[in-house]
Amino acid sequence: MSNTNSLKMDKPVPASLLDSGSQGIIGRPLDRKEGPLKVTGQATYSAEYQIPNLAYGYLVGTKFGRGKVTKVDADSVRAIPGVIDVVTDFKTFLQNSQQGGETSAPTQGVQDVHYFGEIVAIVLAESYEAARDAGIRLKVEYEEAEGRFDFEAHKDETTKPPPNTIPAHFKQGDVEKAMADAAISVDVTYTTPSQNSSAMEPHASIAVWDEDGALTLYGSYQMPTSDKSQLAKSLGVSDKKVRIVAHYIGGGFGSKLGIAPESVAAAVAAKQLGRPVKAVMTRPQVFETTVRRSNTEQRVRFSVDGAGKLTGVGHETLTSNLPGEGFFEPTGIGTHFAYSGENRLINHDLVELDWLLSGSMRAPGEAVGMMATEAALDELCHKLGVDPIDFWKQNEPSEDPEEKIPFSTRQLVRCLEEGAEKFGWSKRNATPGQVRDGEWMIGMGVAIAVRTNMLMESSAKVAIDANGRATVSSAMTDIGTGSYTILGQIAGELLGLPLDQVSVVLGDTDLPDAAGSGGSWGAGSSGSAVYLACETLREKLAKAMGCDPEALTLKDGQAIADNRQVALGSLVGDGIEAIGSIAPGKMEKERKQSSYGAHFVEVGVNATTGEVRVRRMLGVFSAGRILNAKTARSQCLGGMTFGIGAALTEDLVHDPRNGKLVNHDLGEYHVPVNADVPQIEVHFLEERDQFANPIHAKGIGELGISGCGAAIGNAVFNATGIRVRDYPITVDKLLDHLPPV
C-alpha cells in the first residue's frame, strides 16, 4: 500500500468520509487549540525566538519618492555606542515585497528608488535601541528625479496589464447598445482609496546561517513553501539551503503572502556579519514598504429591459501600481459570474505611479469591486422602484453567464430570503430619509456577497504512534484563522480520536509543502490533504483489523469491526504514517465554484453632525461544509468589521508631491475600533459542495468582507437620501447635503 494518497479534482466526490460524523467533532464550535498559548504569551512569534549571539537590525528607508541613492554614509553612525555595522547591498536588497504564490525573486536593486520609504540599508547593533538611534541618524545621499505621484494627474495615461486571476479586458455582446436600448439604466462612477492590511504583528525576520551555508529564517509569512523559493532566489542560493519557520503569525490579510524587504536585509546582514540578525519593521515601515490595496476608480453600468431583466453589465476599473508590476486589483472578479445579462464589458486598466507596491489584501477584487457594483445595483433598484431582493429573484442566473457552465452550488437567493426574514427587512421604508430616532436618521441596506472558491496544490502528513495519538504536520500556516484546530478536527473525526489526542504542527518548510494561508483556500486545500492522508491510514488500520475499510468504525481511540473492539495503538506497531496530496483538476473548469452570502445593515446618521453609526449587521452565508462553527463565524465577523472600515474610515493618503504616505500608522490610518462595531449576527446555510474537494468545504475567510461596504453605503442612502460614491463615507461628504435642522 502506497504511503502517499494523491487526488486531482477531476471528478466530484459525492460521498465524503466526514459525512458520518461518528466522532462528533467536525462542524462543532470548538475552541482554538492554540488559544491558551496565545493568551498566556507562550506562542512564539517571529521576533520572539531566543537566538544566541543575536544582533539587532534597524531598517533605513528613503526620504524621497523617486531618484537614485548616491551614498550611504556608514561612518556617520559607526561611532555611536553599540553600533556594529551598516549593511547595504544595492543589488540584492528587495525593492519591494513579492506577490503571493510567486516563486521567482521579487524586484531587486534599491539604488534606483521608486517609492518613498524604500529600504536601502540596515543598521546593526548590540541592542535595538542603538540600532534605531543610528538608523534615524544615518546619512543617505541621493539625487532626486521627477516622479509620478498623483493619480488624478496621470489617470488618462493607462496601460493594459497582463491577466492575473482574471483577464484584464473582457467583452461579450454590446453593452453600449444594451444601455441605449434599456428601459432603465444606471451609469455611475465609484472610487475607493488605497488601503493597508494593518495586521497586529509587524513584518519580522530572524536570519540564522549555519556552518554549511544553510539559512533558517524565522519569518512572519503566510505561504512558507513559495516564500522559501522567493527568498532562495533573492539570495542566489539553492532552495534546499533555505528553511522558513512561521509557527504563529499575528495576522496577514495578504500583506505577508510574499517575502518583504526585511527578510532579505536580515539574511544578507547575518551572512556578512557572521552572526544571527533580527529585523522588525516599525509600524510606519509596514505601511510604507510592504503592500497596499490599490486605489480604484470604477465605472459601473447596468441596463434592464421593460420586464426588469438585466440586459447589460459594464464594470470598467482604473487601478494603480508601480511601473513594470503586472498585478492589478481584480475588481471585476465577482462581476464575471454574480450578475446575469448577455451584454458584458469588464475591463481593468493600470495607472503606473511611483507609489508603494499594490498587491493582494483580503478578498482582492471583490472587497472593493462589490463596493461599487452592489451600490450601483442599489441605485438601479431605487430607480426601478423594486426591492433589491425581488430584483435578485428575477435576475438570478441559472448558470455562469459567460462560461455557460453550471454552478457547483449557489444559494444566493436563499441567503437573501433568510437574511431578510431574520433582519426584519420588510419593515424597511424604501423612501429615503423617512425614519428617525431622535436626532438620528435611520436606514437599512442590503448587498450580496460572492467570493471565488479556489483549490491549491497542498500536502500534509498524518502519523499515528504506538500510544494511539495522531500528529498532523504541514507547511500550512495559521494566521489567526484556526488552521491548527480545523486540521486537528478533520484528523480526529476520520481517525476516531478526541481533539486532545491530535497534535498539529504547522508553518515549517521542512514539513510537507502546502499552499499556505491565502485566497480563502487554506481549509479546503490543506484540509483535503489531511483527509487523504487519513483515508490511507484508515485503509492500513482496516488491513490490520482484518476487515474492509467500509466495515471499520473508529471512535474514541478504538477500532471497531466484526464485533471486535481494540485500542487504536495496538494496530500500528511502532507507528504508521501517510501523506495526502490534493491538486486542482477538471472540476475547476467544469463547475463555477464560489461562496455566497447576503449582508443586511442598519445605520444611524446624525442629522446635525453627519456622523454615521452602524447599529445592526447580519450576514447569511453559504460556503459548503462548515468545519468549525466558531472559527467560521469569527472569520465572518472579522470580514464584516473590515467592511465597516472600508465603508466608513479607511483611507491611505498619498502626498501628491512625493508619494509619501501621510497617515502611515494606526493613529492616523483609521481602522474600526470596538466602539465602531455593533453586535454582528452570522448565520450559515447547510451545504455540501462535492465539486470543490473531498471535504465538501469552501473558502469563507474573505466572504465576509465582500459586499459588506456597499450594504453600509446603501443603508446611508436609505437613511438620508445622500448617495456617496467616494469611499470612505466620512462626515465631510455628508454634511453639506443633510436636510435643514
PDB file of N, CA and C in Angstrom, residues 610-648:
ATOM      1  N   GLY A 610     -23.714  64.617  10.893  1.00  0.00           N
ATOM      2  CA  GLY A 610     -23.383  63.726   9.791  1.00  0.00           C
ATOM      3  C   GLY A 610     -22.653  62.467  10.212  1.00  0.00           C
ATOM      4  N   GLU A 611     -22.473  62.282  11.512  1.00  0.00           N
ATOM      5  CA  GLU A 611     -21.806  61.066  11.995  1.00  0.00           C
ATOM      6  C   GLU A 611     -22.607  59.834  11.594  1.00  0.00           C
ATOM      7  N   VAL A 612     -21.903  58.789  11.128  1.00  0.00           N
ATOM      8  CA  VAL A 612     -22.547  57.531  10.753  1.00  0.00           C
ATOM      9  C   VAL A 612     -22.227  56.484  11.807  1.00  0.00           C
ATOM     10  N   ARG A 613     -23.259  55.826  12.298  1.00  0.00           N
ATOM     11  CA  ARG A 613     -23.084  54.731  13.254  1.00  0.00           C
ATOM     12  C   ARG A 613     -23.770  53.484  12.715  1.00  0.00           C
ATOM     13  N   VAL A 614     -23.022  52.400  12.628  1.00  0.00           N
ATOM     14  CA  VAL A 614     -23.630  51.121  12.265  1.00  0.00           C
ATOM     15  C   VAL A 614     -24.320  50.572  13.497  1.00  0.00           C
ATOM     16  N   ARG A 615     -25.630  50.349  13.379  1.00  0.00           N
ATOM     17  CA  ARG A 615     -26.429  49.916  14.536  1.00  0.00           C
ATOM     18  C   ARG A 615     -26.625  48.402  14.590  1.00  0.00           C
ATOM     19  N   ARG A 616     -26.820  47.801  13.436  1.00  0.00           N
ATOM     20  CA  ARG A 616     -27.035  46.351  13.376  1.00  0.00           C
ATOM     21  C   ARG A 616     -26.413  45.814  12.098  1.00  0.00           C
ATOM     22  N   MET A 617     -25.889  44.585  12.159  1.00  0.00           N
ATOM     23  CA  MET A 617     -25.389  43.908  10.964  1.00  0.00           C
ATOM     24  C   MET A 617     -25.751  42.432  11.036  1.00  0.00           C
ATOM     25  N   LEU A 618     -26.126  41.901   9.908  1.00  0.00           N
ATOM     26  CA  LEU A 618     -26.435  40.483   9.797  1.00  0.00           C
ATOM     27  C   LEU A 618     -25.831  39.956   8.504  1.00  0.00           C
ATOM     28  N   GLY A 619     -25.139  38.830   8.598  1.00  0.00           N
ATOM     29  CA  GLY A 619     -24.629  38.159   7.406  1.00  0.00           C
ATOM     30  C   GLY A 619     -25.141  36.735   7.360  1.00  0.00           C
ATOM     31  N   VAL A 620     -25.673  36.335   6.218  1.00  0.00           N
ATOM     32  CA  VAL A 620     -26.094  34.949   5.997  1.00  0.00           C
ATOM     33  C   VAL A 620     -25.236  34.404   4.864  1.00  0.00           C
ATOM     34  N   PHE A 621     -24.545  33.272   5.116  1.00  0.00           N
ATOM     35  CA  PHE A 621     -23.536  32.799   4.182  1.00  0.00           C
ATOM     36  C   PHE A 621     -23.728  31.325   3.842  1.00  0.00           C
ATOM     37  N   SER A 622     -23.306  31.003   2.635  1.00  0.00           N
ATOM     38  CA  SER A 622     -23.353  29.633   2.125  1.00  0.00           C
ATOM     39  C   SER A 622     -21.964  29.303   1.591  1.00  0.00           C
ATOM     40  N   ALA A 623     -21.263  28.379   2.285  1.00  0.00           N
ATOM     41  CA  ALA A 623     -19.858  28.131   1.948  1.00  0.00           C
ATOM     42  C   ALA A 623     -19.492  26.661   2.107  1.00  0.00           C
ATOM     43  N   GLY A 624     -20.348  25.782   1.619  1.00  0.00           N
ATOM     44  CA  GLY A 624     -20.057  24.361   1.735  1.00  0.00           C
ATOM     45  C   GLY A 624     -20.131  23.903   3.175  1.00  0.00           C
ATOM     46  N   ARG A 625     -19.434  22.814   3.485  1.00  0.00           N
ATOM     47  CA  ARG A 625     -19.432  22.277   4.848  1.00  0.00           C
ATOM     48  C   ARG A 625     -18.708  23.246   5.784  1.00  0.00           C
ATOM     49  N   ILE A 626     -19.334  23.587   6.874  1.00  0.00           N
ATOM     50  CA  ILE A 626     -18.687  24.410   7.887  1.00  0.00           C
ATOM     51  C   ILE A 626     -17.922  23.473   8.818  1.00  0.00           C
ATOM     52  N   LEU A 627     -16.604  23.611   8.852  1.00  0.00           N
ATOM     53  CA  LEU A 627     -15.757  22.673   9.576  1.00  0.00           C
ATOM     54  C   LEU A 627     -15.710  22.963  11.070  1.00  0.00           C
ATOM     55  N   ASN A 628     -15.801  24.227  11.427  1.00  0.00           N
ATOM     56  CA  ASN A 628     -15.839  24.632  12.837  1.00  0.00           C
ATOM     57  C   ASN A 628     -16.709  25.877  12.914  1.00  0.00           C
ATOM     58  N   ALA A 629     -17.849  25.755  13.543  1.00  0.00           N
ATOM     59  CA  ALA A 629     -18.824  26.855  13.537  1.00  0.00           C
ATOM     60  C   ALA A 629     -18.283  28.106  14.215  1.00  0.00           C
ATOM     61  N   LYS A 630     -17.401  27.936  15.201  1.00  0.00           N
ATOM     62  CA  LYS A 630     -16.872  29.098  15.923  1.00  0.00           C
ATOM     63  C   LYS A 630     -15.822  29.840  15.097  1.00  0.00           C
ATOM     64  N   THR A 631     -14.860  29.099  14.536  1.00  0.00           N
ATOM     65  CA  THR A 631     -13.828  29.779  13.743  1.00  0.00           C
ATOM     66  C   THR A 631     -14.417  30.352  12.461  1.00  0.00           C
ATOM     67  N   ALA A 632     -15.408  29.681  11.870  1.00  0.00           N
ATOM     68  CA  ALA A 632     -16.055  30.204  10.661  1.00  0.00           C
ATOM     69  C   ALA A 632     -16.781  31.507  10.969  1.00  0.00           C
ATOM     70  N   ARG A 633     -17.518  31.501  12.076  1.00  0.00           N
ATOM     71  CA  ARG A 633     -18.230  32.721  12.476  1.00  0.00           C
ATOM     72  C   ARG A 633     -17.228  33.850  12.738  1.00  0.00           C
ATOM     73  N   SER A 634     -16.124  33.512  13.384  1.00  0.00           N
ATOM     74  CA  SER A 634     -15.114  34.514  13.692  1.00  0.00           C
ATOM     75  C   SER A 634     -14.550  35.133  12.426  1.00  0.00           C
ATOM     76  N   GLN A 635     -14.326  34.303  11.394  1.00  0.00           N
ATOM     77  CA  GLN A 635     -13.823  34.821  10.135  1.00  0.00           C
ATOM     78  C   GLN A 635     -14.806  35.803   9.496  1.00  0.00           C
ATOM     79  N   CYS A 636     -16.087  35.483   9.573  1.00  0.00           N
ATOM     80  CA  CYS A 636     -17.095  36.389   9.003  1.00  0.00           C
ATOM     81  C   CYS A 636     -17.219  37.671   9.818  1.00  0.00           C
ATOM     82  N   LEU A 637     -17.112  37.546  11.150  1.00  0.00           N
ATOM     83  CA  LEU A 637     -17.128  38.752  11.988  1.00  0.00           C
ATOM     84  C   LEU A 637     -15.980  39.677  11.603  1.00  0.00           C
ATOM     85  N   GLY A 638     -14.788  39.090  11.408  1.00  0.00           N
ATOM     86  CA  GLY A 638     -13.633  39.895  11.023  1.00  0.00           C
ATOM     87  C   GLY A 638     -13.812  40.534   9.663  1.00  0.00           C
ATOM     88  N   GLY A 639     -14.355  39.769   8.717  1.00  0.00           N
ATOM     89  CA  GLY A 639     -14.575  40.314   7.388  1.00  0.00           C
ATOM     90  C   GLY A 639     -15.577  41.450   7.399  1.00  0.00           C
ATOM     91  N   MET A 640     -16.642  41.293   8.158  1.00  0.00           N
ATOM     92  CA  MET A 640     -17.661  42.343   8.224  1.00  0.00           C
ATOM     93  C   MET A 640     -17.120  43.586   8.924  1.00  0.00           C
ATOM     94  N   THR A 641     -16.248  43.386   9.899  1.00  0.00           N
ATOM     95  CA  THR A 641     -15.592  44.533  10.530  1.00  0.00           C
ATOM     96  C   THR A 641     -14.696  45.243   9.521  1.00  0.00           C
ATOM     97  N   PHE A 642     -13.986  44.472   8.699  1.00  0.00           N
ATOM     98  CA  PHE A 642     -13.232  45.042   7.576  1.00  0.00           C
ATOM     99  C   PHE A 642     -14.147  45.894   6.703  1.00  0.00           C
ATOM    100  N   GLY A 643     -15.365  45.396   6.463  1.00  0.00           N
ATOM    101  CA  GLY A 643     -16.318  46.119   5.631  1.00  0.00           C
ATOM    102  C   GLY A 643     -16.701  47.461   6.216  1.00  0.00           C
ATOM    103  N   ILE A 644     -16.824  47.509   7.551  1.00  0.00           N
ATOM    104  CA  ILE A 644     -17.109  48.787   8.215  1.00  0.00           C
ATOM    105  C   ILE A 644     -15.970  49.770   7.957  1.00  0.00           C
ATOM    106  N   GLY A 645     -14.735  49.277   8.086  1.00  0.00           N
ATOM    107  CA  GLY A 645     -13.588  50.152   7.849  1.00  0.00           C
ATOM    108  C   GLY A 645     -13.543  50.665   6.422  1.00  0.00           C
ATOM    109  N   ALA A 646     -13.752  49.756   5.456  1.00  0.00           N
ATOM    110  CA  ALA A 646     -13.705  50.167   4.051  1.00  0.00           C
ATOM    111  C   ALA A 646     -14.782  51.183   3.733  1.00  0.00           C
ATOM    112  N   ALA A 647     -15.960  51.018   4.330  1.00  0.00           N
ATOM    113  CA  ALA A 647     -17.081  51.910   4.037  1.00  0.00           C
ATOM    114  C   ALA A 647     -16.959  53.259   4.721  1.00  0.00           C
ATOM    115  N   LEU A 648     -16.410  53.286   5.934  1.00  0.00           N
ATOM    116  CA  LEU A 648     -16.550  54.487   6.755  1.00  0.00           C
ATOM    117  C   LEU A 648     -15.247  55.152   7.202  1.00  0.00           C
TER     118      LEU A 648
END
